[in-house]
Coordinates of C-alpha atoms in Angstrom, one line a residue:
Chain K
N1 CA -144.5 34.5 179.6
A2 CA -143.4 37.0 177.4
G3 CA -144.8 40.2 177.8
V4 CA -144.9 42.9 175.0
M5 CA -141.3 43.3 173.6
Q6 CA -140.2 47.0 172.3
N7 CA -137.0 47.7 170.9
P8 CA -134.9 49.6 170.9
R9 CA -135.4 50.9 174.6
H10 CA -133.6 54.2 173.7
L11 CA -132.9 55.6 170.1
V12 CA -131.2 58.7 169.1
R13 CA -131.5 60.4 165.9
R14 CA -130.5 63.8 164.5
R15 CA -133.1 65.8 162.5
G16 CA -133.9 64.2 159.5
Q17 CA -132.9 61.0 159.8
E18 CA -135.7 58.2 159.9
A19 CA -136.8 56.5 163.0
R20 CA -137.7 52.4 163.2
L21 CA -139.7 51.0 166.7
R22 CA -140.2 47.3 166.6
C23 CA -143.1 45.9 168.7
S24 CA -143.5 42.0 169.2
P25 CA -146.9 41.6 170.5
M26 CA -148.0 39.1 173.9
K27 CA -148.2 35.4 172.5
G28 CA -151.5 34.9 171.5
H29 CA -152.5 38.4 170.5
S30 CA -153.3 39.7 167.4
H31 CA -154.3 43.3 167.9
V32 CA -151.4 46.2 168.0
Y33 CA -151.7 49.7 169.6
W34 CA -149.2 52.4 169.2
Y35 CA -149.6 55.2 171.2
R36 CA -147.0 58.3 172.2
Q37 CA -146.2 60.2 175.3
L38 CA -145.1 63.9 175.2
P39 CA -143.5 65.1 178.2
E40 CA -145.7 66.2 180.7
E41 CA -148.5 64.6 179.0
G42 CA -150.7 61.2 178.6
L43 CA -150.6 58.6 176.0
K44 CA -151.8 59.7 172.8
F45 CA -153.5 57.1 170.6
M46 CA -151.6 56.7 167.2
V47 CA -153.2 53.7 165.2
Y48 CA -154.6 50.3 165.8
L49 CA -153.6 47.2 163.3
Q50 CA -154.1 43.6 163.0
K51 CA -152.2 41.1 160.9
E52 CA -151.6 42.7 157.4
N53 CA -154.3 45.5 158.0
I54 CA -154.6 49.0 159.3
I55 CA -157.6 49.3 161.5
D56 CA -157.8 52.6 162.8
E57 CA -155.0 55.2 162.3
S58 CA -157.1 58.5 163.3
G59 CA -154.3 59.4 165.5
M60 CA -151.3 59.1 163.5
P61 CA -149.6 62.2 161.9
K62 CA -150.7 63.0 158.0
E63 CA -147.2 62.6 157.0
R64 CA -144.0 61.1 157.9
F65 CA -145.4 58.3 160.1
S66 CA -146.6 55.0 159.3
A67 CA -147.1 51.7 160.9
E68 CA -147.2 48.1 159.6
F69 CA -147.9 44.5 161.2
P70 CA -146.8 42.0 158.4
K71 CA -147.5 38.6 158.8
E72 CA -144.5 37.5 159.9
G73 CA -142.3 39.5 162.4
P74 CA -142.8 42.5 164.5
S75 CA -145.3 45.7 164.1
I76 CA -143.0 48.9 163.0
L77 CA -143.3 52.3 163.8
R78 CA -141.7 54.2 161.2
I79 CA -141.2 57.9 161.4
Q80 CA -139.5 59.9 158.6
Q81 CA -137.3 62.9 158.6
V82 CA -137.6 63.1 162.3
V83 CA -137.9 66.2 164.0
R84 CA -137.3 67.5 167.5
G85 CA -140.9 67.6 168.2
D86 CA -141.0 63.8 168.0
S87 CA -139.2 63.1 170.6
A88 CA -141.5 60.8 173.3
A89 CA -141.8 57.8 174.9
Y90 CA -143.9 55.4 172.1
F91 CA -145.7 52.7 173.5
C92 CA -146.7 49.4 171.9
A93 CA -149.8 47.5 173.5
S94 CA -151.4 44.4 172.0
S95 CA -154.9 42.5 173.3
P96 CA -155.8 39.3 172.1
E97 CA -159.4 40.0 170.6
T98 CA -161.5 42.8 169.9
H99 CA -163.4 44.4 172.3
S100 CA -161.0 44.7 174.8
E101 CA -160.8 47.0 177.3
K102 CA -157.5 45.6 178.6
L103 CA -154.4 46.5 176.7
F104 CA -151.3 45.1 177.3
F105 CA -148.1 47.7 177.1
G106 CA -144.6 47.3 176.2
S107 CA -141.9 48.9 178.1
G108 CA -141.9 52.0 175.5
T109 CA -138.9 53.3 173.5
Q110 CA -137.8 56.8 174.3
L111 CA -136.9 58.6 171.3
S112 CA -134.9 61.5 171.5
V113 CA -134.1 64.0 168.3
L114 CA -130.9 66.0 168.5
Chain M
D1 CA -159.3 70.1 174.3
Q2 CA -158.9 67.6 177.0
Q3 CA -161.2 65.0 177.2
V4 CA -160.5 63.3 180.2
K5 CA -158.8 65.2 183.2
Q6 CA -156.9 64.8 186.2
N7 CA -156.4 67.7 187.9
S8 CA -153.9 66.9 190.4
P9 CA -150.4 66.3 189.0
S10 CA -149.6 64.5 192.3
L11 CA -150.7 63.5 195.8
S12 CA -148.9 62.8 199.1
V13 CA -150.4 59.9 201.4
Q14 CA -148.9 58.2 204.5
E15 CA -148.8 54.2 204.4
G16 CA -152.1 52.8 205.7
R17 CA -154.2 55.5 204.5
I18 CA -156.6 55.8 201.9
S19 CA -155.4 57.1 198.5
I20 CA -157.9 59.1 196.5
L21 CA -157.5 59.7 192.6
N22 CA -159.7 61.9 191.0
C23 CA -160.8 62.3 187.2
D24 CA -163.2 64.1 185.0
Y25 CA -164.1 63.8 181.6
T26 CA -166.6 65.8 179.0
N27 CA -167.5 63.2 176.3
S28 CA -170.6 61.6 177.4
M29 CA -170.3 58.9 174.9
F30 CA -167.5 57.4 177.2
D31 CA -168.6 54.1 178.1
Y32 CA -166.0 52.4 179.3
F33 CA -163.3 53.3 182.2
L34 CA -159.7 52.5 182.8
W35 CA -157.1 53.1 185.7
Y36 CA -153.4 52.3 184.3
K37 CA -150.6 52.5 187.1
K38 CA -147.0 53.1 185.5
Y39 CA -143.8 52.7 187.0
P40 CA -140.7 54.8 185.5
A41 CA -139.2 53.2 182.8
E42 CA -142.0 50.8 182.5
G43 CA -145.2 51.1 180.0
P44 CA -148.7 51.4 181.8
T45 CA -150.3 48.7 183.9
F46 CA -153.7 47.7 183.8
L47 CA -155.4 48.0 186.9
I48 CA -158.9 48.0 187.5
S49 CA -162.2 48.9 185.1
I50 CA -165.4 50.1 185.0
S51 CA -168.5 50.0 182.4
S52 CA -170.9 52.8 182.5
I53 CA -173.6 50.7 183.5
K54 CA -172.2 50.1 187.2
D55 CA -171.7 52.9 189.4
K56 CA -169.1 50.9 191.6
N57 CA -166.2 48.3 190.8
E58 CA -164.0 46.8 193.3
D59 CA -160.9 44.7 193.5
G60 CA -158.7 44.0 197.1
R61 CA -157.4 47.2 198.1
F62 CA -158.6 48.8 194.8
T63 CA -162.4 50.0 194.0
V64 CA -163.1 52.6 191.0
F65 CA -166.3 54.5 191.6
L66 CA -168.3 56.2 188.6
N67 CA -170.6 59.4 188.9
K68 CA -172.2 59.6 185.5
S69 CA -174.0 62.9 186.0
A70 CA -171.0 64.2 187.1
K71 CA -169.0 62.7 184.8
H72 CA -166.3 62.2 187.4
L73 CA -164.7 58.9 188.6
S74 CA -162.4 58.1 191.1
L75 CA -160.0 55.8 192.1
H76 CA -159.6 54.6 196.1
I77 CA -156.6 52.5 197.5
V78 CA -156.9 51.5 200.9
P79 CA -154.8 50.9 202.6
S80 CA -152.1 52.7 200.7
Q81 CA -148.6 50.8 200.7
P82 CA -145.3 52.6 199.5
G83 CA -145.5 50.0 196.4
D84 CA -148.3 51.7 195.6
S85 CA -146.4 54.8 194.6
A86 CA -146.4 55.1 190.6
V87 CA -148.3 57.4 188.4
Y88 CA -151.9 56.4 187.9
F89 CA -153.4 57.2 184.5
C90 CA -157.7 57.5 184.0
A91 CA -158.5 56.5 180.6
A92 CA -161.9 55.6 178.8
S93 CA -163.1 54.5 175.8
E94 CA -166.2 54.9 173.4
G95 CA -168.1 52.7 172.2
N96 CA -166.3 49.8 173.5
Y97 CA -169.2 47.5 172.9
G98 CA -170.0 47.4 169.3
G99 CA -167.4 50.7 168.0
S100 CA -163.9 51.5 168.4
Q101 CA -161.6 49.4 169.9
G102 CA -158.5 50.0 171.6
N103 CA -158.8 53.8 171.2
L104 CA -158.1 54.7 175.0
I105 CA -158.2 58.6 175.8
F106 CA -156.1 59.1 178.6
G107 CA -155.8 61.9 181.5
K108 CA -152.5 63.5 182.0
G109 CA -151.7 61.1 185.1
T110 CA -151.8 61.6 189.1
K111 CA -147.8 60.9 190.7
L112 CA -148.8 59.1 193.8
S113 CA -146.2 58.8 196.6
V114 CA -147.1 56.7 199.5
K115 CA -144.8 57.6 202.3
P116 CA -144.2 55.0 205.1

């Protein structure tokens, strides 16, 4: 009964490098959400995806950030040219259907930018 | 501008007593509220929820109360156990029944410590 799987758990990047965060939703779930938690803050919504479609990206920074959820494979959150301010915990969540208030979260990826 | 506020960063309670965690919100369009529990190095885990048409929802030791006129909700845990020690996040959503989905607005969390 695998839950939402995120990898890597920890990712260290130098300024200017690219970060790729992966998320495999729970089995049977076709909706994926990415959230970011900055230190001492609550989780902030970034993007909601279904297979091959971005449904809501209202929380995504306008530049350097992109997300995809291909037909096959995990969802990817990509951050280009990382800066120190990108250091945060990035959580992926999945749900089995729309209008589902119960999101199942992964353990997160802690991104550290040196 | 924070739409969901948890004004107590931490709370310490004796085992067996009641824990009361509070949450205030500003957006009157929120119609669904949730509490998540988070242990260190883990993702948040759904605990309990309440829709705006109710004022109380109970699940075992956990009860959530909603006061819409005050835009306030609270989570009661009774009796509190050491295993309840975690960070508790209040979250809200707007238009859950027909609107946006999955866009939860989270508070900053309250760290609960239950002492044996």
